[in-house]
PDB file of C-alpha atoms and ligand atoms in Angstrom:
ATOM      1  CA  MET A  28      59.549 149.266 196.920  1.00 69.00           C
ATOM      2  CA  SER A  29      62.019 146.432 197.413  1.00 93.00           C
ATOM      3  CA  ILE A  30      61.506 144.808 194.011  1.00 97.00           C
ATOM      4  CA  GLN A  31      62.466 148.000 192.196  1.00 98.00           C
ATOM      5  CA  LYS A  32      65.552 148.376 194.398  1.00 98.00           C
ATOM      6  CA  ILE A  33      66.543 144.822 193.480  1.00 98.00           C
ATOM      7  CA  ILE A  34      66.031 145.518 189.768  1.00 98.00           C
ATOM      8  CA  ASP A  35      68.128 148.693 190.032  1.00 98.00           C
ATOM      9  CA  SER A  36      70.937 146.865 191.851  1.00 98.00           C
ATOM     10  CA  ILE A  37      71.007 144.090 189.249  1.00 98.00           C
ATOM     11  CA  ILE A  38      71.212 146.696 186.489  1.00 98.00           C
ATOM     12  CA  GLU A  39      73.994 148.541 188.350  1.00 98.00           C
ATOM     13  CA  TYR A  40      76.380 145.648 189.122  1.00 98.00           C
ATOM     14  CA  ASP A  41      78.500 143.759 186.579  1.00 98.00           C
ATOM     15  CA  THR A  42      79.208 140.824 188.864  1.00 98.00           C
ATOM     16  CA  ILE A  43      76.359 139.162 190.737  1.00 98.00           C
ATOM     17  CA  ILE A  44      76.793 136.170 193.038  1.00 98.00           C
ATOM     18  CA  ILE A  45      73.686 134.322 194.234  1.00 98.00           C
ATOM     19  CA  HIS A  46      73.630 132.269 197.442  1.00 98.00           C
ATOM     20  CA  ARG A  47      70.977 130.228 199.284  1.00 98.00           C
ATOM     21  CA  HIS A  48      70.704 128.192 202.467  1.00 97.00           C
ATOM     22  CA  VAL A  49      72.770 125.183 203.502  1.00 94.00           C
ATOM     23  CA  ARG A  50      71.212 121.737 202.915  1.00 89.00           C
ATOM     24  CA  PRO A  51      69.443 123.038 199.800  1.00 94.00           C
ATOM     25  CA  ASP A  52      65.945 122.041 198.737  1.00 95.00           C
ATOM     26  CA  PRO A  53      64.228 122.640 195.381  1.00 97.00           C
ATOM     27  CA  ASP A  54      63.016 126.110 196.470  1.00 98.00           C
ATOM     28  CA  ALA A  55      66.506 127.213 197.509  1.00 98.00           C
ATOM     29  CA  LEU A  56      68.101 125.926 194.305  1.00 98.00           C
ATOM     30  CA  GLY A  57      65.187 126.929 192.081  1.00 98.00           C
ATOM     31  CA  SER A  58      65.171 130.528 193.301  1.00 98.00           C
ATOM     32  CA  GLN A  59      68.960 130.769 193.169  1.00 98.00           C
ATOM     33  CA  ALA A  60      69.397 129.275 189.702  1.00 98.00           C
ATOM     34  CA  GLY A  61      66.115 130.652 188.346  1.00 98.00           C
ATOM     35  CA  LEU A  62      67.162 134.191 189.221  1.00 98.00           C
ATOM     36  CA  LYS A  63      70.568 133.583 187.652  1.00 98.00           C
ATOM     37  CA  GLU A  64      68.875 132.375 184.458  1.00 98.00           C
ATOM     38  CA  ILE A  65      66.688 135.505 184.300  1.00 98.00           C
ATOM     39  CA  ILE A  66      69.687 137.812 184.803  1.00 98.00           C
ATOM     40  CA  THR A  67      72.031 136.089 182.334  1.00 98.00           C
ATOM     41  CA  GLN A  68      69.333 135.991 179.643  1.00 98.00           C
ATOM     42  CA  THR A  69      68.592 139.655 180.160  1.00 98.00           C
ATOM     43  CA  PHE A  70      72.213 140.828 180.549  1.00 98.00           C
ATOM     44  CA  PRO A  71      74.546 138.395 178.734  1.00 98.00           C
ATOM     45  CA  GLU A  72      77.496 140.715 179.415  1.00 98.00           C
ATOM     46  CA  LYS A  73      77.210 140.406 183.200  1.00 98.00           C
ATOM     47  CA  SER A  74      79.047 137.737 185.209  1.00 98.00           C
ATOM     48  CA  VAL A  75      76.493 135.864 187.294  1.00 98.00           C
ATOM     49  CA  TYR A  76      77.417 132.967 189.596  1.00 98.00           C
ATOM     50  CA  ILE A  77      75.626 130.538 191.881  1.00 98.00           C
ATOM     51  CA  VAL A  78      77.567 129.079 194.793  1.00 98.00           C
ATOM     52  CA  GLY A  79      77.215 126.648 197.688  1.00 98.00           C
ATOM     53  CA  GLU A  80      77.637 122.970 198.381  1.00 97.00           C
ATOM     54  CA  GLU A  81      75.883 120.579 196.044  1.00 96.00           C
ATOM     55  CA  ASP A  82      73.455 117.892 197.113  1.00 91.00           C
ATOM     56  CA  GLN A  83      73.916 115.186 194.518  1.00 89.00           C
ATOM     57  CA  SER A  84      70.253 114.160 194.632  1.00 88.00           C
ATOM     58  CA  LEU A  85      69.309 117.638 193.353  1.00 95.00           C
ATOM     59  CA  ASN A  86      71.856 117.898 190.549  1.00 97.00           C
ATOM     60  CA  TYR A  87      69.011 117.488 188.030  1.00 98.00           C
ATOM     61  CA  LEU A  88      67.966 121.033 188.931  1.00 98.00           C
ATOM     62  CA  THR A  89      71.267 122.867 188.607  1.00 98.00           C
ATOM     63  CA  ARG A  90      75.001 122.685 189.358  1.00 98.00           C
ATOM     64  CA  MET A  91      77.010 125.087 191.473  1.00 98.00           C
ATOM     65  CA  GLN A  92      79.998 127.127 190.328  1.00 98.00           C
ATOM     66  CA  VAL A  93      83.384 127.478 191.979  1.00 98.00           C
ATOM     67  CA  ILE A  94      84.687 131.038 192.213  1.00 98.00           C
ATOM     68  CA  ASP A  95      87.625 132.602 194.022  1.00 97.00           C
ATOM     69  CA  ASP A  96      87.420 135.232 196.744  1.00 98.00           C
ATOM     70  CA  ALA A  97      88.540 137.990 194.376  1.00 98.00           C
ATOM     71  CA  THR A  98      85.311 137.613 192.385  1.00 98.00           C
ATOM     72  CA  TYR A  99      83.431 139.162 195.305  1.00 98.00           C
ATOM     73  CA  LYS A 100      85.325 142.437 195.016  1.00 98.00           C
ATOM     74  CA  GLY A 101      82.837 145.102 193.964  1.00 98.00           C
ATOM     75  CA  ALA A 102      80.151 142.453 193.437  1.00 98.00           C
ATOM     76  CA  LEU A 103      76.479 142.265 194.335  1.00 98.00           C
ATOM     77  CA  ALA A 104      75.510 139.269 196.477  1.00 98.00           C
ATOM     78  CA  ILE A 105      71.892 138.083 196.547  1.00 98.00           C
ATOM     79  CA  ILE A 106      70.774 135.575 199.180  1.00 98.00           C
ATOM     80  CA  CYS A 107      67.665 133.530 198.399  1.00 98.00           C
ATOM     81  CA  ASP A 108      65.402 131.583 200.777  1.00 97.00           C
ATOM     82  CA  THR A 109      67.546 132.067 203.904  1.00 96.00           C
ATOM     83  CA  ALA A 110      66.176 133.625 207.097  1.00 93.00           C
ATOM     84  CA  ASN A 111      69.412 134.056 209.015  1.00 92.00           C
ATOM     85  CA  ARG A 112      73.054 134.662 208.224  1.00 96.00           C
ATOM     86  CA  GLY A 113      74.119 131.465 209.976  1.00 93.00           C
ATOM     87  CA  ARG A 114      72.306 129.354 207.380  1.00 93.00           C
ATOM     88  CA  ILE A 115      73.776 131.043 204.294  1.00 97.00           C
ATOM     89  CA  ASP A 116      75.818 128.557 202.291  1.00 97.00           C
ATOM     90  CA  ASP A 117      79.284 129.985 201.597  1.00 97.00           C
ATOM     91  CA  SER A 118      80.066 132.731 204.081  1.00 97.00           C
ATOM     92  CA  ARG A 119      82.055 134.727 201.517  1.00 98.00           C
ATOM     93  CA  TYR A 120      78.922 136.765 200.773  1.00 98.00           C
ATOM     94  CA  THR A 121      80.404 139.145 203.381  1.00 98.00           C
ATOM     95  CA  LEU A 122      83.116 140.050 200.854  1.00 98.00           C
ATOM     96  CA  ALA A 123      80.575 141.524 198.440  1.00 98.00           C
ATOM     97  CA  ASP A 124      79.993 145.248 197.954  1.00 98.00           C
ATOM     98  CA  LYS A 125      76.222 145.064 198.414  1.00 98.00           C
ATOM     99  CA  LEU A 126      73.872 142.477 199.878  1.00 98.00           C
ATOM    100  CA  ILE A 127      70.248 141.665 199.020  1.00 98.00           C
ATOM    101  CA  LYS A 128      67.972 139.261 200.897  1.00 98.00           C
ATOM    102  CA  ILE A 129      64.985 137.638 199.174  1.00 98.00           C
ATOM    103  CA  ASP A 130      63.048 135.303 201.454  1.00 97.00           C
ATOM    104  CA  HIS A 131      59.671 134.000 202.596  1.00 96.00           C
ATOM    105  CA  HIS A 132      60.656 132.655 206.044  1.00 93.00           C
ATOM    106  CA  PRO A 133      59.634 134.552 209.180  1.00 87.00           C
ATOM    107  CA  GLU A 134      62.397 137.042 209.891  1.00 86.00           C
ATOM    108  CA  VAL A 135      64.961 135.543 212.219  1.00 81.00           C
ATOM    109  CA  ASP A 136      67.752 137.873 211.326  1.00 87.00           C
ATOM    110  CA  GLN A 137      67.608 141.179 209.489  1.00 94.00           C
ATOM    111  CA  TYR A 138      70.498 141.319 207.074  1.00 96.00           C
ATOM    112  CA  GLY A 139      71.222 142.911 203.729  1.00 97.00           C
ATOM    113  CA  ASP A 140      71.283 146.425 202.292  1.00 97.00           C
ATOM    114  CA  VAL A 141      67.995 145.571 200.611  1.00 98.00           C
ATOM    115  CA  GLN A 142      65.583 143.105 202.216  1.00 97.00           C
ATOM    116  CA  TRP A 143      62.532 141.725 200.510  1.00 98.00           C
ATOM    117  CA  VAL A 144      60.755 139.367 202.888  1.00 97.00           C
ATOM    118  CA  ASN A 145      57.241 138.131 202.190  1.00 97.00           C
ATOM    119  CA  THR A 146      56.126 135.543 204.732  1.00 95.00           C
ATOM    120  CA  SER A 147      52.835 135.011 202.931  1.00 96.00           C
ATOM    121  CA  ALA A 148      54.603 133.769 199.798  1.00 98.00           C
ATOM    122  CA  SER A 149      54.460 129.991 199.421  1.00 97.00           C
ATOM    123  CA  SER A 150      58.079 129.883 198.344  1.00 98.00           C
ATOM    124  CA  THR A 151      61.002 132.055 197.397  1.00 98.00           C
ATOM    125  CA  CYS A 152      60.454 130.836 193.837  1.00 98.00           C
ATOM    126  CA  GLU A 153      56.989 132.404 193.915  1.00 98.00           C
ATOM    127  CA  MET A 154      58.727 135.681 194.862  1.00 98.00           C
ATOM    128  CA  ILE A 155      61.226 135.295 192.018  1.00 98.00           C
ATOM    129  CA  TYR A 156      58.332 134.987 189.584  1.00 98.00           C
ATOM    130  CA  GLU A 157      56.713 138.075 191.125  1.00 98.00           C
ATOM    131  CA  PHE A 158      60.053 139.866 190.729  1.00 98.00           C
ATOM    132  CA  TYR A 159      60.076 138.831 187.073  1.00 98.00           C
ATOM    133  CA  LEU A 160      56.527 140.125 186.504  1.00 98.00           C
ATOM    134  CA  GLN A 161      57.666 143.588 187.573  1.00 98.00           C
ATOM    135  CA  ALA A 162      61.076 143.375 185.870  1.00 98.00           C
ATOM    136  CA  LYS A 163      59.489 142.219 182.589  1.00 98.00           C
ATOM    137  CA  SER A 164      58.319 145.748 181.796  1.00 97.00           C
ATOM    138  CA  GLN A 165      61.952 146.829 182.169  1.00 97.00           C
ATOM    139  CA  GLY A 166      63.228 144.344 179.604  1.00 97.00           C
ATOM    140  CA  PHE A 167      63.897 141.254 181.711  1.00 98.00           C
ATOM    141  CA  HIS A 168      63.433 137.820 180.126  1.00 98.00           C
ATOM    142  CA  LEU A 169      62.259 134.512 181.512  1.00 98.00           C
ATOM    143  CA  THR A 170      63.499 131.384 179.745  1.00 98.00           C
ATOM    144  CA  ASP A 171      62.027 127.879 179.664  1.00 98.00           C
ATOM    145  CA  GLU A 172      64.842 126.789 181.955  1.00 98.00           C
ATOM    146  CA  ALA A 173      64.066 129.578 184.445  1.00 98.00           C
ATOM    147  CA  ALA A 174      60.401 128.523 184.355  1.00 98.00           C
ATOM    148  CA  ARG A 175      61.389 124.904 185.095  1.00 98.00           C
ATOM    149  CA  LEU A 176      63.534 125.940 188.065  1.00 98.00           C
ATOM    150  CA  ILE A 177      60.960 128.313 189.548  1.00 98.00           C
ATOM    151  CA  TYR A 178      58.145 125.815 189.046  1.00 98.00           C
ATOM    152  CA  ALA A 179      60.197 123.120 190.802  1.00 98.00           C
ATOM    153  CA  GLY A 180      60.688 125.361 193.832  1.00 98.00           C
ATOM    154  CA  ILE A 181      56.989 126.206 194.083  1.00 98.00           C
ATOM    155  CA  VAL A 182      56.026 122.541 193.783  1.00 98.00           C
ATOM    156  CA  GLY A 183      58.635 121.579 196.379  1.00 97.00           C
ATOM    157  CA  ASP A 184      57.746 124.156 199.025  1.00 95.00           C
ATOM    158  CA  THR A 185      53.977 123.703 198.664  1.00 96.00           C
ATOM    159  CA  GLY A 186      54.122 119.902 198.775  1.00 92.00           C
ATOM    160  CA  ARG A 187      52.647 119.812 195.267  1.00 96.00           C
ATOM    161  CA  PHE A 188      50.159 122.627 195.997  1.00 97.00           C
ATOM    162  CA  LEU A 189      48.902 120.931 199.152  1.00 92.00           C
ATOM    163  CA  PHE A 190      50.187 123.065 202.039  1.00 89.00           C
ATOM    164  CA  PRO A 191      48.096 125.980 203.409  1.00 89.00           C
ATOM    165  CA  SER A 192      50.704 128.457 202.090  1.00 93.00           C
ATOM    166  CA  THR A 193      49.402 127.675 198.591  1.00 97.00           C
ATOM    167  CA  SER A 194      47.406 130.736 197.513  1.00 98.00           C
ATOM    168  CA  LYS A 195      45.457 131.948 194.515  1.00 98.00           C
ATOM    169  CA  LYS A 196      48.647 133.723 193.446  1.00 98.00           C
ATOM    170  CA  THR A 197      50.598 130.466 193.689  1.00 98.00           C
ATOM    171  CA  PHE A 198      48.183 128.785 191.287  1.00 98.00           C
ATOM    172  CA  GLN A 199      48.148 131.785 188.954  1.00 98.00           C
ATOM    173  CA  PHE A 200      51.944 131.836 188.776  1.00 98.00           C
ATOM    174  CA  ALA A 201      52.055 128.070 188.306  1.00 98.00           C
ATOM    175  CA  ALA A 202      49.521 128.383 185.485  1.00 98.00           C
ATOM    176  CA  ASP A 203      51.806 130.945 183.790  1.00 98.00           C
ATOM    177  CA  LEU A 204      54.897 128.806 184.325  1.00 98.00           C
ATOM    178  CA  VAL A 205      53.459 125.659 182.757  1.00 98.00           C
ATOM    179  CA  THR A 206      52.971 127.546 179.498  1.00 98.00           C
ATOM    180  CA  TYR A 207      56.769 127.525 179.115  1.00 98.00           C
ATOM    181  CA  ASN A 208      58.429 124.638 177.382  1.00 98.00           C
ATOM    182  CA  PHE A 209      59.837 122.220 179.933  1.00 98.00           C
ATOM    183  CA  ASP A 210      59.214 118.580 180.661  1.00 98.00           C
ATOM    184  CA  ARG A 211      56.911 118.465 183.665  1.00 98.00           C
ATOM    185  CA  PRO A 212      56.495 114.663 183.938  1.00 97.00           C
ATOM    186  CA  THR A 213      60.275 114.252 183.959  1.00 98.00           C
ATOM    187  CA  LEU A 214      60.624 116.957 186.604  1.00 98.00           C
ATOM    188  CA  TYR A 215      58.052 115.227 188.826  1.00 97.00           C
ATOM    189  CA  THR A 216      59.834 111.909 188.384  1.00 96.00           C
ATOM    190  CA  GLN A 217      63.119 113.539 189.365  1.00 96.00           C
ATOM    191  CA  MET A 218      61.538 115.191 192.388  1.00 95.00           C
ATOM    192  CA  TYR A 219      59.397 112.358 193.684  1.00 92.00           C
ATOM    193  CA  SER A 220      60.714 108.980 192.622  1.00 89.00           C
ATOM    194  CA  GLU A 221      61.807 107.234 195.771  1.00 90.00           C
ATOM    195  CA  LYS A 222      64.795 104.913 196.128  1.00 91.00           C
ATOM    196  CA  ASN A 223      63.841 101.563 197.548  1.00 95.00           C
ATOM    197  CA  ASN A 224      65.936 102.030 200.710  1.00 97.00           C
ATOM    198  CA  ILE A 225      64.060 105.288 201.426  1.00 96.00           C
ATOM    199  CA  ALA A 226      60.739 103.548 200.794  1.00 96.00           C
ATOM    200  CA  LYS A 227      61.715 100.821 203.257  1.00 98.00           C
ATOM    201  CA  LEU A 228      62.750 103.367 205.877  1.00 98.00           C
ATOM    202  CA  ARG A 229      59.350 105.015 205.346  1.00 97.00           C
ATOM    203  CA  GLY A 230      57.846 101.623 206.160  1.00 97.00           C
ATOM    204  CA  TYR A 231      59.940 101.463 209.336  1.00 97.00           C
ATOM    205  CA  ILE A 232      58.670 104.907 210.372  1.00 97.00           C
ATOM    206  CA  LEU A 233      55.034 103.938 209.786  1.00 96.00           C
ATOM    207  CA  GLN A 234      55.517 100.747 211.801  1.00 96.00           C
ATOM    208  CA  ASN A 235      57.298 102.397 214.723  1.00 95.00           C
ATOM    209  CA  PHE A 236      56.093 105.968 215.210  1.00 93.00           C
ATOM    210  CA  LYS A 237      54.521 106.921 218.543  1.00 89.00           C
ATOM    211  CA  LEU A 238      51.425 109.094 218.849  1.00 94.00           C
ATOM    212  CA  SER A 239      50.640 110.797 222.173  1.00 95.00           C
ATOM    213  CA  PRO A 240      47.071 111.539 223.334  1.00 95.00           C
ATOM    214  CA  THR A 241      47.635 115.211 222.452  1.00 96.00           C
ATOM    215  CA  GLY A 242      48.573 114.293 218.893  1.00 96.00           C
ATOM    216  CA  VAL A 243      52.342 114.597 219.084  1.00 97.00           C
ATOM    217  CA  SER A 244      54.280 112.062 217.094  1.00 97.00           C
ATOM    218  CA  SER A 245      57.939 111.348 216.653  1.00 96.00           C
ATOM    219  CA  ILE A 246      60.490 108.887 215.425  1.00 97.00           C
ATOM    220  CA  LYS A 247      64.155 108.496 216.309  1.00 96.00           C
ATOM    221  CA  LEU A 248      66.384 107.679 213.373  1.00 97.00           C
ATOM    222  CA  THR A 249      69.559 106.623 215.128  1.00 96.00           C
ATOM    223  CA  HIS A 250      72.876 105.945 213.508  1.00 95.00           C
ATOM    224  CA  ASP A 251      72.135 102.200 213.632  1.00 97.00           C
ATOM    225  CA  ILE A 252      68.776 102.564 211.885  1.00 97.00           C
ATOM    226  CA  LEU A 253      70.220 104.791 209.158  1.00 97.00           C
ATOM    227  CA  LYS A 254      73.009 102.273 208.645  1.00 97.00           C
ATOM    228  CA  GLU A 255      70.618  99.338 208.522  1.00 97.00           C
ATOM    229  CA  TYR A 256      68.542 101.011 205.773  1.00 97.00           C
ATOM    230  CA  GLY A 257      71.514 102.557 203.987  1.00 97.00           C
ATOM    231  CA  VAL A 258      69.999 106.046 204.143  1.00 96.00           C
ATOM    232  CA  THR A 259      72.021 109.209 204.781  1.00 93.00           C
ATOM    233  CA  ALA A 260      70.945 111.798 207.339  1.00 92.00           C
ATOM    234  CA  LEU A 261      70.402 114.322 204.519  1.00 86.00           C
ATOM    235  CA  GLU A 262      68.104 111.949 202.603  1.00 88.00           C
ATOM    236  CA  THR A 263      65.729 111.696 205.561  1.00 93.00           C
ATOM    237  CA  SER A 264      64.362 115.126 204.654  1.00 88.00           C
ATOM    238  CA  GLN A 265      62.210 113.264 202.113  1.00 87.00           C
ATOM    239  CA  LEU A 266      60.493 111.380 204.923  1.00 94.00           C
ATOM    240  CA  VAL A 267      59.151 114.237 207.030  1.00 93.00           C
ATOM    241  CA  GLY A 268      55.791 114.235 205.259  1.00 90.00           C
ATOM    242  CA  THR A 269      55.249 110.552 206.091  1.00 92.00           C
ATOM    243  CA  PHE A 270      53.271 111.514 209.208  1.00 92.00           C
ATOM    244  CA  GLY A 271      51.108 114.177 207.587  1.00 88.00           C
ATOM    245  CA  ASP A 272      47.988 112.126 206.944  1.00 90.00           C
ATOM    246  CA  ILE A 273      47.845 110.212 210.224  1.00 93.00           C
ATOM    247  CA  GLU A 274      44.478 110.811 211.871  1.00 93.00           C
ATOM    248  CA  GLY A 275      44.611 112.945 215.018  1.00 93.00           C
ATOM    249  CA  ILE A 276      48.146 114.196 214.448  1.00 96.00           C
ATOM    250  CA  CYS A 277      48.896 117.723 215.694  1.00 97.00           C
ATOM    251  CA  THR A 278      52.685 118.109 215.521  1.00 97.00           C
ATOM    252  CA  TRP A 279      55.486 115.699 214.756  1.00 98.00           C
ATOM    253  CA  ALA A 280      59.248 115.534 214.776  1.00 97.00           C
ATOM    254  CA  ILE A 281      61.831 113.347 213.117  1.00 97.00           C
ATOM    255  CA  PHE A 282      65.072 113.080 215.097  1.00 97.00           C
ATOM    256  CA  VAL A 283      68.002 112.244 212.861  1.00 97.00           C
ATOM    257  CA  ASP A 284      71.405 111.228 214.167  1.00 96.00           C
ATOM    258  CA  GLU A 285      74.040 113.266 212.347  1.00 94.00           C
ATOM    259  CA  GLU A 286      76.974 111.888 214.383  1.00 89.00           C
ATOM    260  CA  ASP A 287      78.054 115.152 216.063  1.00 94.00           C
ATOM    261  CA  SER A 288      74.499 116.429 216.524  1.00 97.00           C
ATOM    262  CA  ILE A 289      70.858 115.436 216.159  1.00 97.00           C
ATOM    263  CA  ARG A 290      68.799 117.159 213.497  1.00 96.00           C
ATOM    264  CA  VAL A 291      65.153 117.655 214.439  1.00 97.00           C
ATOM    265  CA  ARG A 292      62.672 118.232 211.627  1.00 97.00           C
ATOM    266  CA  ILE A 293      59.408 119.540 213.086  1.00 97.00           C
ATOM    267  CA  ARG A 294      56.030 119.897 211.408  1.00 96.00           C
ATOM    268  CA  SER A 295      52.624 121.046 212.624  1.00 96.00           C
ATOM    269  CA  LYS A 296      48.992 120.912 211.584  1.00 94.00           C
ATOM    270  CA  GLY A 297      48.028 123.795 213.876  1.00 93.00           C
ATOM    271  CA  PRO A 298      50.207 125.332 216.596  1.00 97.00           C
ATOM    272  CA  ALA A 299      53.217 127.392 215.558  1.00 96.00           C
ATOM    273  CA  ILE A 300      56.376 125.398 216.230  1.00 97.00           C
ATOM    274  CA  ASN A 301      59.075 127.761 214.929  1.00 94.00           C
ATOM    275  CA  LYS A 302      59.580 129.307 218.387  1.00 96.00           C
ATOM    276  CA  ILE A 303      60.228 125.827 219.755  1.00 97.00           C
ATOM    277  CA  ALA A 304      62.722 125.238 216.941  1.00 97.00           C
ATOM    278  CA  GLU A 305      64.435 128.522 217.802  1.00 95.00           C
ATOM    279  CA  LYS A 306      64.790 127.394 221.410  1.00 97.00           C
ATOM    280  CA  TYR A 307      66.776 124.407 220.133  1.00 97.00           C
ATOM    281  CA  ASN A 308      69.252 126.123 217.795  1.00 95.00           C
ATOM    282  CA  GLY A 309      66.942 126.309 214.804  1.00 92.00           C
ATOM    283  CA  GLY A 310      64.035 128.129 213.230  1.00 89.00           C
ATOM    284  CA  GLY A 311      61.736 128.171 210.238  1.00 86.00           C
ATOM    285  CA  HIS A 312      58.092 128.620 209.361  1.00 86.00           C
ATOM    286  CA  PRO A 313      55.210 128.419 211.862  1.00 91.00           C
ATOM    287  CA  LEU A 314      54.201 124.998 210.525  1.00 91.00           C
ATOM    288  CA  ALA A 315      57.571 123.683 209.299  1.00 91.00           C
ATOM    289  CA  ALA A 316      60.829 124.201 211.115  1.00 94.00           C
ATOM    290  CA  GLY A 317      64.115 122.566 211.969  1.00 94.00           C
ATOM    291  CA  ALA A 318      66.252 122.402 215.102  1.00 97.00           C
ATOM    292  CA  THR A 319      69.458 120.822 216.353  1.00 97.00           C
ATOM    293  CA  ILE A 320      70.079 119.111 219.676  1.00 98.00           C
ATOM    294  CA  TYR A 321      73.323 117.622 220.911  1.00 97.00           C
ATOM    295  CA  HIS A 322      72.198 114.840 223.263  1.00 94.00           C
ATOM    296  CA  TRP A 323      69.444 112.278 223.042  1.00 93.00           C
ATOM    297  CA  GLU A 324      68.487 113.397 226.588  1.00 94.00           C
ATOM    298  CA  ASP A 325      67.073 116.567 225.024  1.00 96.00           C
ATOM    299  CA  TYR A 326      64.573 114.486 223.040  1.00 97.00           C
ATOM    300  CA  ASP A 327      62.143 114.574 225.975  1.00 96.00           C
ATOM    301  CA  LYS A 328      62.464 118.350 226.314  1.00 97.00           C
ATOM    302  CA  VAL A 329      61.542 118.929 222.669  1.00 98.00           C
ATOM    303  CA  MET A 330      58.647 116.461 222.941  1.00 97.00           C
ATOM    304  CA  ASN A 331      57.391 118.183 226.101  1.00 97.00           C
ATOM    305  CA  ASP A 332      57.395 121.546 224.348  1.00 98.00           C
ATOM    306  CA  LEU A 333      55.495 120.114 221.380  1.00 98.00           C
ATOM    307  CA  ASP A 334      53.028 118.499 223.778  1.00 97.00           C
ATOM    308  CA  LYS A 335      52.427 121.842 225.522  1.00 97.00           C
ATOM    309  CA  ALA A 336      51.948 123.583 222.162  1.00 97.00           C
ATOM    310  CA  CYS A 337      49.318 121.033 221.107  1.00 97.00           C
ATOM    311  CA  ARG A 338      47.566 121.186 224.474  1.00 96.00           C
ATOM    312  CA  SER A 339      47.155 124.976 224.415  1.00 94.00           C
ATOM    313  CA  TYR A 340      46.192 124.868 220.732  1.00 94.00           C
ATOM    314  CA  GLN A 341      43.343 122.464 221.572  1.00 86.00           C
ATOM    315  CA  VAL A 342      42.255 124.704 224.473  1.00 84.00           C
ATOM    316  CA  ASP A 343      42.259 127.816 222.221  1.00 80.00           C
ATOM    317  CA  LYS A 344      40.342 125.964 219.547  1.00 79.00           C
ATOM    318  CA  ASN A 345      37.623 124.860 221.959  1.00 74.00           C
ATOM    319  CA  HIS A 346      36.979 128.316 223.422  1.00 70.00           C
TER     320      HIS A 346
HETATM  321 MN1   MN B 428      61.650 128.050 200.692  1.00 87.46          MN
END
């Protein structure tokens, strides 16, 4: 069983370095830092590090550490919440002695000496809590801070327990986690308070989105628009859910100008869209994925593919 192999590896190694995906979200950071918290509390003598680029807007969750290449010698590297090697933040994980993957995304890329992938988990944080439940009997500890981090990741990846990935287990784990001592109202404020420029850009999206007869919607956030609203490309990740409650919507995509490329954030209420994302240099979950295109001319191609997906989904549904 993968969990036991992970426990054994953590016990075996003195130096453990935990990575997660680029452009982190609360689940990536929560699983990374939550696991670190569990290990350091259980084994104070071990050296445990978390690495990757910081996103300033998520500094309330945790801060990254800077380590040199030599630290990887003879170390265990654990990668959280990352389906493929190309998305791992800090490629030095290859210098480690042993590699473990813990993830809930559909498998894009099989990597790691030990792989624990559970696509039915709502979040990698949910998996970290499950790991803890098994490790607990072997002396592992969960702190209030670990509970805060893991809870944040579950809340983030389930859209506050709203998305279909939210299961009975998700609620049971959340119920356990809220018995720990951390400030939930403050955490929610940190996660969901919206800067006024983001709120105004949300208004722009709601005023200007297009909705096709098949239920495909999109918005183009060009360099000029981002500049006008003073919003960075990274910050637009907060706006993907804006479309979610529009009546008749099937799939939608936000196209964000990132200067050298265009980031496409795709969501769906029915048809799987991760294969479409993969076609355009991306990937993800069946109902939530991301892609990258390099020319605005490809906008129509992505929209056509989403249109086809919605069309055949409607046909399947009606037969
Ligand atoms: Mn995740």
